[in-house]
mmCIF file of C-alpha atoms and ligand atoms in Angstrom:
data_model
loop_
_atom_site.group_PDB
_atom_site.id
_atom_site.type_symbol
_atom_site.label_atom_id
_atom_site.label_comp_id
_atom_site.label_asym_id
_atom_site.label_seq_id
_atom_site.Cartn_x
_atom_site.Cartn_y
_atom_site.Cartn_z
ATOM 1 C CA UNK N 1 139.706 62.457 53.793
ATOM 2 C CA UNK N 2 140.188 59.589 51.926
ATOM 3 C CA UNK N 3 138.751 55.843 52.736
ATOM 4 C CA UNK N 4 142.211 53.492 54.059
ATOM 5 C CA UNK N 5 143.233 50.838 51.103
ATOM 6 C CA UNK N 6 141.516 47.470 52.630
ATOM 7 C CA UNK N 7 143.795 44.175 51.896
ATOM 8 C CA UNK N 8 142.868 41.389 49.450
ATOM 9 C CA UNK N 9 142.508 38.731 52.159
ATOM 10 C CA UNK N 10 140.453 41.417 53.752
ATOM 11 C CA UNK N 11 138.278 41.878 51.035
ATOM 12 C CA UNK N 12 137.370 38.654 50.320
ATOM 13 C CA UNK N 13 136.331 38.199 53.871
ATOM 14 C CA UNK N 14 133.835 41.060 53.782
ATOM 15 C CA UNK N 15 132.648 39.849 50.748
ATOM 16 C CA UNK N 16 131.781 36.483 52.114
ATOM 17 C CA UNK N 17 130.288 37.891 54.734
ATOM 18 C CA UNK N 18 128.057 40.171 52.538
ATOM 19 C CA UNK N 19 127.515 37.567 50.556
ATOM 20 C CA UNK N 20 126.256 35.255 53.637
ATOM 21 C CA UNK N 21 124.295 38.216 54.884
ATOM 22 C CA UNK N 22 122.098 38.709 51.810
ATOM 23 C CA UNK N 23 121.626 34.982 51.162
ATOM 24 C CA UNK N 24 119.874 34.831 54.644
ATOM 25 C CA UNK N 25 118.046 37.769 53.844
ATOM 26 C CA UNK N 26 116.742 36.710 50.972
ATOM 27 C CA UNK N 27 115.686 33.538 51.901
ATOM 28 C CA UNK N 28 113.934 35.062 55.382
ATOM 29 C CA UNK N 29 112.317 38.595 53.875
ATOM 30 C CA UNK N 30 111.883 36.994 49.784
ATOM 31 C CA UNK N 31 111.424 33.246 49.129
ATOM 32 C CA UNK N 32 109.841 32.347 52.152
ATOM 33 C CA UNK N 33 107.062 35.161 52.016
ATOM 34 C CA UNK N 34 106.798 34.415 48.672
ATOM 35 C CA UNK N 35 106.411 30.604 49.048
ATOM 36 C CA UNK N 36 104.375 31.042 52.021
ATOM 37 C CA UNK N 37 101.575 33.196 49.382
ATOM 38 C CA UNK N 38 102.222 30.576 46.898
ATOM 39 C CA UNK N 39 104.415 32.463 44.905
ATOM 40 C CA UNK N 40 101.577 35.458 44.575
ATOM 41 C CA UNK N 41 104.320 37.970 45.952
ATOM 42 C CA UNK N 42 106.779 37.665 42.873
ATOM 43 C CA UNK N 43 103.922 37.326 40.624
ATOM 44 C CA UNK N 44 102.449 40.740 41.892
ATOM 45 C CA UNK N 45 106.076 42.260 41.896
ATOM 46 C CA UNK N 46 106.698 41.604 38.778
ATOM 47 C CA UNK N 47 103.347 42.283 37.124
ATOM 48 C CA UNK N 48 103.810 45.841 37.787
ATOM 49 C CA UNK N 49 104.776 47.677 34.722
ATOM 50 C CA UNK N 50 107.599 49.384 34.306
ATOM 51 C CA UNK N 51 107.257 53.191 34.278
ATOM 52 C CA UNK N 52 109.092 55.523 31.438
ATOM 53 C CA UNK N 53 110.096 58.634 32.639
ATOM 54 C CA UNK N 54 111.067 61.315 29.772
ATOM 55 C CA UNK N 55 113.216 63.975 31.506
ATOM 56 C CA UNK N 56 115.300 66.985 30.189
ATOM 57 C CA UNK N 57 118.012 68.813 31.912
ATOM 58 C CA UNK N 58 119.646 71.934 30.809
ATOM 59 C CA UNK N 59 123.450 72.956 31.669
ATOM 60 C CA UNK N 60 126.198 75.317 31.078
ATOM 61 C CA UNK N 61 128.548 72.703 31.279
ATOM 62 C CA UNK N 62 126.924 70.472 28.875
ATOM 63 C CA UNK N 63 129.212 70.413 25.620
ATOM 64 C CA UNK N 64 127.563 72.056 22.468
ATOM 65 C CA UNK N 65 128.698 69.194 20.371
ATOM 66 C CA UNK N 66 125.633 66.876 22.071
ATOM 67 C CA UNK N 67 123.064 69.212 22.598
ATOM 68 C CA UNK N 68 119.760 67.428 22.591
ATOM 69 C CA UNK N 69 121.691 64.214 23.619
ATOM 70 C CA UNK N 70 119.328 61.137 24.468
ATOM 71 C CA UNK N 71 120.563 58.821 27.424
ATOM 72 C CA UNK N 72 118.407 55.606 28.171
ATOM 73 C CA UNK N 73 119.103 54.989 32.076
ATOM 74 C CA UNK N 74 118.526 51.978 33.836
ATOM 75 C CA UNK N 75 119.685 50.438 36.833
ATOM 76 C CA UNK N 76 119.175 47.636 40.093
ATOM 77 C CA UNK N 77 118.314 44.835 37.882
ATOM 78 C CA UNK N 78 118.709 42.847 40.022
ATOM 79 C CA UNK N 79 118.387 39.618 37.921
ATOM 80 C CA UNK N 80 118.064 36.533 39.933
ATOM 81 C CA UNK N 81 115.271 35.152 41.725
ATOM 82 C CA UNK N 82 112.907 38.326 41.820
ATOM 83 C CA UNK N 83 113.713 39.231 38.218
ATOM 84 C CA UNK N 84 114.082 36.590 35.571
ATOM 85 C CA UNK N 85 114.525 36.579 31.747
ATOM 86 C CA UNK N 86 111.360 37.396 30.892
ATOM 87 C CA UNK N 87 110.999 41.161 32.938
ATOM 88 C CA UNK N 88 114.509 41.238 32.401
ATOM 89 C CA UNK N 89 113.276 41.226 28.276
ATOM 90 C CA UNK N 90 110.528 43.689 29.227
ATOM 91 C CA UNK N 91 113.187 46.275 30.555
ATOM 92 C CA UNK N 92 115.491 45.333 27.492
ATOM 93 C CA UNK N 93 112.509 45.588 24.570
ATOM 94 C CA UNK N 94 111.572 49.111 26.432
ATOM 95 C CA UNK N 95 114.762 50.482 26.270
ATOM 96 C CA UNK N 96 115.298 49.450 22.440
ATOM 97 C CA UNK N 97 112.197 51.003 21.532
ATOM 98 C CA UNK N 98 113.404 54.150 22.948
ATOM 99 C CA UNK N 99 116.247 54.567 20.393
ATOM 100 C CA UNK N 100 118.288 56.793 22.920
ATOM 101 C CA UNK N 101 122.076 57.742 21.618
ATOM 102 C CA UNK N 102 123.672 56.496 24.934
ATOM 103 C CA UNK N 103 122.126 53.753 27.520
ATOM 104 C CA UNK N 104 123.844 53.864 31.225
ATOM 105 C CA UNK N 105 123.218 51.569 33.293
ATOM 106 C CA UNK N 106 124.300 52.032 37.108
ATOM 107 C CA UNK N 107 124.636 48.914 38.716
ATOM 108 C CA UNK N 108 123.469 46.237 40.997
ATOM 109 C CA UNK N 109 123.270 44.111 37.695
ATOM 110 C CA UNK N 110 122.945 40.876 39.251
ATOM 111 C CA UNK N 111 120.769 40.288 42.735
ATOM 112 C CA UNK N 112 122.976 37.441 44.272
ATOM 113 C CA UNK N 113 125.658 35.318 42.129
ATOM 114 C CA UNK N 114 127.801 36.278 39.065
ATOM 115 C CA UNK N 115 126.848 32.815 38.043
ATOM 116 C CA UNK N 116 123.625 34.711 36.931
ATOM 117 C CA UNK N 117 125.567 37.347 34.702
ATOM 118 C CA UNK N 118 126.690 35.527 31.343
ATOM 119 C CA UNK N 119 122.676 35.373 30.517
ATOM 120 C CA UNK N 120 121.684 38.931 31.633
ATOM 121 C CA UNK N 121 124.709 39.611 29.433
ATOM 122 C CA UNK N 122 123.715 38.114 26.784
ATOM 123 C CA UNK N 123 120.443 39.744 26.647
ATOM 124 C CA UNK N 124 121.759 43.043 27.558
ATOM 125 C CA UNK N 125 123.862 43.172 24.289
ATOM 126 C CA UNK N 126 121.050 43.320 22.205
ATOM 127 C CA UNK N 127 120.818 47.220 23.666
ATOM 128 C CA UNK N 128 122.615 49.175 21.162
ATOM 129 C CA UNK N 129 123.153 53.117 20.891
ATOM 130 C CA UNK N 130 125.226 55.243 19.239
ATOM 131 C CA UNK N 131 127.834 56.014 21.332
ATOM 132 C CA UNK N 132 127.665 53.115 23.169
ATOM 133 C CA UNK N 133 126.010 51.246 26.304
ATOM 134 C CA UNK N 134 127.638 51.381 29.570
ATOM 135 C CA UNK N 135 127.823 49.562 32.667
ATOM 136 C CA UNK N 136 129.405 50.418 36.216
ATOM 137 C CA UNK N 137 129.113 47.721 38.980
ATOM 138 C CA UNK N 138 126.674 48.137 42.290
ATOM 139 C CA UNK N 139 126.938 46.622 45.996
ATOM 140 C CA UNK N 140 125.022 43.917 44.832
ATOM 141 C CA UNK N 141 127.626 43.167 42.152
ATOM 142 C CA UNK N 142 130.189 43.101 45.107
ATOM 143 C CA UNK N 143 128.944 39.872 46.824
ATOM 144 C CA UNK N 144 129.718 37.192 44.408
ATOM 145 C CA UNK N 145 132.837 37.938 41.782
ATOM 146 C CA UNK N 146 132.771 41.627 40.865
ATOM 147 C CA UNK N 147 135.386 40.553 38.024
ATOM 148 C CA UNK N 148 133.388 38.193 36.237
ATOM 149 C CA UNK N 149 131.123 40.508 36.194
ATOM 150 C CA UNK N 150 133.060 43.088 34.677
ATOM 151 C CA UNK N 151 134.803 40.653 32.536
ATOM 152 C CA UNK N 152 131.547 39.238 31.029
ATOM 153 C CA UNK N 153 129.895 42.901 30.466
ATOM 154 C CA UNK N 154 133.103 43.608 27.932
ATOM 155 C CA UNK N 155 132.655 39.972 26.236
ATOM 156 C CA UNK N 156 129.434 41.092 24.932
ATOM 157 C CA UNK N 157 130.261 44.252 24.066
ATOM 158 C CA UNK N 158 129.267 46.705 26.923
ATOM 159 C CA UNK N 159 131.447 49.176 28.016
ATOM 160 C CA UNK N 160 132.145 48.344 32.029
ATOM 161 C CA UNK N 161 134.115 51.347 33.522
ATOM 162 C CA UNK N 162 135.750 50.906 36.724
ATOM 163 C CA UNK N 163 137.072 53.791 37.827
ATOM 164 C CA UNK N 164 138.457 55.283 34.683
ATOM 165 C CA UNK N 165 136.751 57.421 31.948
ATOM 166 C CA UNK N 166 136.313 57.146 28.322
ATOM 167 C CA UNK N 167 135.194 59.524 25.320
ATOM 168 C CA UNK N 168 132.147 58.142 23.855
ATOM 169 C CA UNK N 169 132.135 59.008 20.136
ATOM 170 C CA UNK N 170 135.868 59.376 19.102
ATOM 171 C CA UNK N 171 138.884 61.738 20.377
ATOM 172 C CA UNK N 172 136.631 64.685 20.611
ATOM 173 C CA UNK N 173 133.721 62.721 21.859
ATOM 174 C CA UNK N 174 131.503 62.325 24.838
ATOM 175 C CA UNK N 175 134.328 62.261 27.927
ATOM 176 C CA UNK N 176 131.796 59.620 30.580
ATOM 177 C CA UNK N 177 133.394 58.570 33.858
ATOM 178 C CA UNK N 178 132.328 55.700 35.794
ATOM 179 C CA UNK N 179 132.904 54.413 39.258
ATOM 180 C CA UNK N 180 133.251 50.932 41.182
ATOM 181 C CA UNK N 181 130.821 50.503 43.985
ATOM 182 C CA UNK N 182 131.440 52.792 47.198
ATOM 183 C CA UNK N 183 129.282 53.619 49.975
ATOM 184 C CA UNK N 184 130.798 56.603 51.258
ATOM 185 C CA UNK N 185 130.754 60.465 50.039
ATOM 186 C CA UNK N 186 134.815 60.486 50.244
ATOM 187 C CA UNK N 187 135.166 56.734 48.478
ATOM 188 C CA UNK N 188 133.353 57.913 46.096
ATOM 189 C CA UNK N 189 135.408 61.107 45.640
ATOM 190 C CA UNK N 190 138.673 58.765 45.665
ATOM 191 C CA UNK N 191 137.091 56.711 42.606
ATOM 192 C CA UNK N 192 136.233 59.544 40.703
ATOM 193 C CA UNK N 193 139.759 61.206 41.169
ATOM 194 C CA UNK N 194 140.978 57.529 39.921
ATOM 195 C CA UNK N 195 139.216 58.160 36.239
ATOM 196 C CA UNK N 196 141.458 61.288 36.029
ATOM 197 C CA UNK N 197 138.197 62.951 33.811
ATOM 198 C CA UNK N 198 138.925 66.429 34.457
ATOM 199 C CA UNK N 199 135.442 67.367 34.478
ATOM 200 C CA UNK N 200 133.601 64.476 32.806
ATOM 201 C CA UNK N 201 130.478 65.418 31.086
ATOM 202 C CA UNK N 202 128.473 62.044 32.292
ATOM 203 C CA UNK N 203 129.459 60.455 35.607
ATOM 204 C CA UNK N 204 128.085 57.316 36.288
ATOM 205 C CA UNK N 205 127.724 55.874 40.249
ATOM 206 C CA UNK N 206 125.214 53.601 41.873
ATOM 207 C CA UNK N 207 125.670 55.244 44.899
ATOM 208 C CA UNK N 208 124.479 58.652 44.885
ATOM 209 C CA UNK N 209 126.302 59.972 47.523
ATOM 210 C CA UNK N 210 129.103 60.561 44.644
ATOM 211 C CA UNK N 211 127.054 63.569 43.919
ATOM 212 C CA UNK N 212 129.062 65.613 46.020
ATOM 213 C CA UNK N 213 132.204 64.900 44.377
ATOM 214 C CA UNK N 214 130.497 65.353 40.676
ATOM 215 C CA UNK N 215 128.720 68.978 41.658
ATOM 216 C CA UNK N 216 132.226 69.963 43.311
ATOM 217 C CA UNK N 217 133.935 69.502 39.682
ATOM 218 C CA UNK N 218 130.529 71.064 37.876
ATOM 219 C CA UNK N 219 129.758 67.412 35.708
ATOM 220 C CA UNK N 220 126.777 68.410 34.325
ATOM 221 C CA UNK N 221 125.108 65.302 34.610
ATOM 222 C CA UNK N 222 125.693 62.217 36.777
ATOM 223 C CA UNK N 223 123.152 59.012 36.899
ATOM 224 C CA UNK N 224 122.843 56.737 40.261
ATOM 225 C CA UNK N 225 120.518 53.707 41.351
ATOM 226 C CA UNK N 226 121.021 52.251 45.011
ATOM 227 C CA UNK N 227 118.148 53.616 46.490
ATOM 228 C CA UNK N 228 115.344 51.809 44.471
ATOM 229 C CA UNK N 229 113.316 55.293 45.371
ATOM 230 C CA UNK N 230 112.921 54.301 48.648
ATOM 231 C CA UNK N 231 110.449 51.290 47.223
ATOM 232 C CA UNK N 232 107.925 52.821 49.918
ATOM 233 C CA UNK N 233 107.044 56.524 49.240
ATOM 234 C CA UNK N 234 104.171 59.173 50.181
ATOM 235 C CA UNK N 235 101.666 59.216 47.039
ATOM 236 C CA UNK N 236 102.666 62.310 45.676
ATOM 237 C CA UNK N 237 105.992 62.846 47.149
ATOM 238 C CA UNK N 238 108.568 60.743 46.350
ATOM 239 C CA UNK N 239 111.043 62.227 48.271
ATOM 240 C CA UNK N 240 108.732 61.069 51.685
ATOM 241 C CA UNK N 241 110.277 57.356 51.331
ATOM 242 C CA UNK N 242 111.955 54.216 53.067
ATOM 243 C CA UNK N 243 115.714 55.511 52.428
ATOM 244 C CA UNK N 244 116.802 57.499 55.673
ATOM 245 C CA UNK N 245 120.691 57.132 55.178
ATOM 246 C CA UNK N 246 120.740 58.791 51.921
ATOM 247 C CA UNK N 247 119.545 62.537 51.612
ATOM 248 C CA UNK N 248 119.626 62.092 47.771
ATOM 249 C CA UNK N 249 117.220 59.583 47.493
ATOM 250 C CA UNK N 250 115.092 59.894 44.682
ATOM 251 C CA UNK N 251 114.665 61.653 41.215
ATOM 252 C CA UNK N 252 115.928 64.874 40.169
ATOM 253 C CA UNK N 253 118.376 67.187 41.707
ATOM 254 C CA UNK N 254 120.598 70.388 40.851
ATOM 255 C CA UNK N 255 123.012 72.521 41.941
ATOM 256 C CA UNK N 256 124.291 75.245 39.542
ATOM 257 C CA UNK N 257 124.849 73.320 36.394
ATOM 258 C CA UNK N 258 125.074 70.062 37.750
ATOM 259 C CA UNK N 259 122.280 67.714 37.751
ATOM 260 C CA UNK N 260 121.585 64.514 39.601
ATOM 261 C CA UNK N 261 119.091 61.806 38.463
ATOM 262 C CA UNK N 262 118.580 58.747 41.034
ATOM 263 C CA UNK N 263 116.364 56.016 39.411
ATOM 264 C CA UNK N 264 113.789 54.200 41.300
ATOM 265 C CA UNK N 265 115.678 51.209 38.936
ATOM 266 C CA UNK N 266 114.049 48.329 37.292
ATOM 267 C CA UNK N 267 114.229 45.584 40.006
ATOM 268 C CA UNK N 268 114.644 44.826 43.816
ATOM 269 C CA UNK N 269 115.964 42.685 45.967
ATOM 270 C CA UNK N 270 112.978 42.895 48.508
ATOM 271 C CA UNK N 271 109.366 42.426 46.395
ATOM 272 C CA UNK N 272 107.682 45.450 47.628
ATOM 273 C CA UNK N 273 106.889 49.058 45.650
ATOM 274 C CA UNK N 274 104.585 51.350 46.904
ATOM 275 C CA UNK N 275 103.919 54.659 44.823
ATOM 276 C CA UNK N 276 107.496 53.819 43.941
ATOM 277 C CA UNK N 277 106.962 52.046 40.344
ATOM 278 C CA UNK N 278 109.907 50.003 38.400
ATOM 279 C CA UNK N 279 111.012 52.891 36.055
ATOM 280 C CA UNK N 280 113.341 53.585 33.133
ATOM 281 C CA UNK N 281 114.462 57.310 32.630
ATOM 282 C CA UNK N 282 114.756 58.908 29.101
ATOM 283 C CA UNK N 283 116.934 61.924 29.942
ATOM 284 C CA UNK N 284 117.639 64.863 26.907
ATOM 285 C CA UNK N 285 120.535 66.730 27.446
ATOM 286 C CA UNK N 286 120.356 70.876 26.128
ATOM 287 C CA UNK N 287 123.129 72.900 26.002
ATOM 288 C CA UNK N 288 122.308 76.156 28.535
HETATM 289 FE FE1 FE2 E 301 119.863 47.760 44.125
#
């Protein structure tokens, strides 16, 4: 069943409201905490280092041609109040030194305002790979101006895909789809019928609830944030965590020969982790 078309005016209203919403909540569950410890909250937050997680997944559908294909993924940066230019630098210097052949990164860019995005931009095109660095937009990116957003993630050089796929690497390239911000299973499935990929070999959503569309269709790999890993998990199980309205939560999961990755993601919007570290994933790709 697919999600009704919402209006413009309509739009803008929610967004507003959103917008509102978070504001408040950030001032009540962030700044005030934080100013209330004297600022030892962010400091903590931030001082934890960011984990790098070296993954490989094997499938069928994976094409030949990029067997043993490195993707640098990162996601919920979040960069605002919580995380500045300096962490935003630490994520930025650890995925460099990584030298992957494709960096994704799934959304939630900036925490608040798109006022914020023309510096994370500019720092974020000093990431270069091979075939390319790519962006798709997150909730967070919703409550301000998606657009600029988008539109200042192509000035400096990053490849923003909103609902439409792209080959990565010339005409027979890498074919990556990417999807605008949904938060359902079947408005996710209407964006990714929107990039008309066929079967896409890379899917990129920050919800990952578009799982279920990408396994359906056999993409072999898709990449999602959202969930920050539940930010509060069981020592030892990450899976045992804060998220209750998403059964794909955290990390790695399959079905046939499509695989799932959900990042715990690099920042937050609430300055909490427990057994739930920043992280950036390093994920090989083999040919099964
Ligand atoms: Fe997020």
């Amino acid at each position: 069943m697919s999600e009704p078309e919402k209006s413009e005016p309509a739009k803008k209203r929610r967004r507003k409201l959103a917008y509102h919403t978070a504001t408040v909540r950030n001032a009540v569950l962030t700044k005030l905490p934080d100013a209330l410890m004297g600022g030892r909250l962010k400091a903590r937050h931030v001082a934890q280092p960011i984990e790098l997680k070296e993954l490989c997944f094997a499938s069928a559908n994976w094409p030949a041609a990029f067997d043993g294909l490195r993707i640098a993924h990162l996601s919920d940066i979040h960069f605002g109040h919580l995380l500045g230019e300096e962490r935003l630098m630490q994520a930025v210097d650890a995925v460099r030194a990584v030298k992957a052949d494709l960096i994704a990164i799934t959304g939630d860019l900036v925490d608040l305002s798109a006022a914020e995005a023309p510096l994370l931009f500019e720092r974020l095109a000093l990431l270069k790979a091979q075939l390319g660095v790519f962006v798709v937009l997150g909730n967070h990116d919703h409550l301000d101006h998606p657009r600029q957003i988008v539109k200042c993630a192509r000035e400096a050089g990053l490849t923003a895909l909103v609902d439409e796929s792209i080959r990565a690497g010339g005409r027979d390239g890498l074919l990556v789809a990417g999807i605008d911000w949904s938060k359902s299973i079947p408005g996710c499935a209407d964006r990714l019928r929107k990039c008309g990929a066929g079967r896409a070999d890379l899917f990129l959503a920050h919800n990952p609830k578009a799982f279920v569309a990408a396994e359906e269709r056999g993409i072999p790999l898709t990449l999602s944030g959202h969930t920050h890993g539940g930010q509060v998990a069981r020592r030892g199980n990450r899976r045992h965590n804060l998220v209750f309205t998403q059964r794909l939560s955290a990390g790695h999961y399959q079905r046939d020969d499509a695989h799932l990755y959900v990042t715990n993601g690099v920042g937050a919007w609430f300055p909490l982790r427990v057994n739930c570290p920043p992280e950036i994933a390093v994920i090989e790709m083999r040919k099964r």
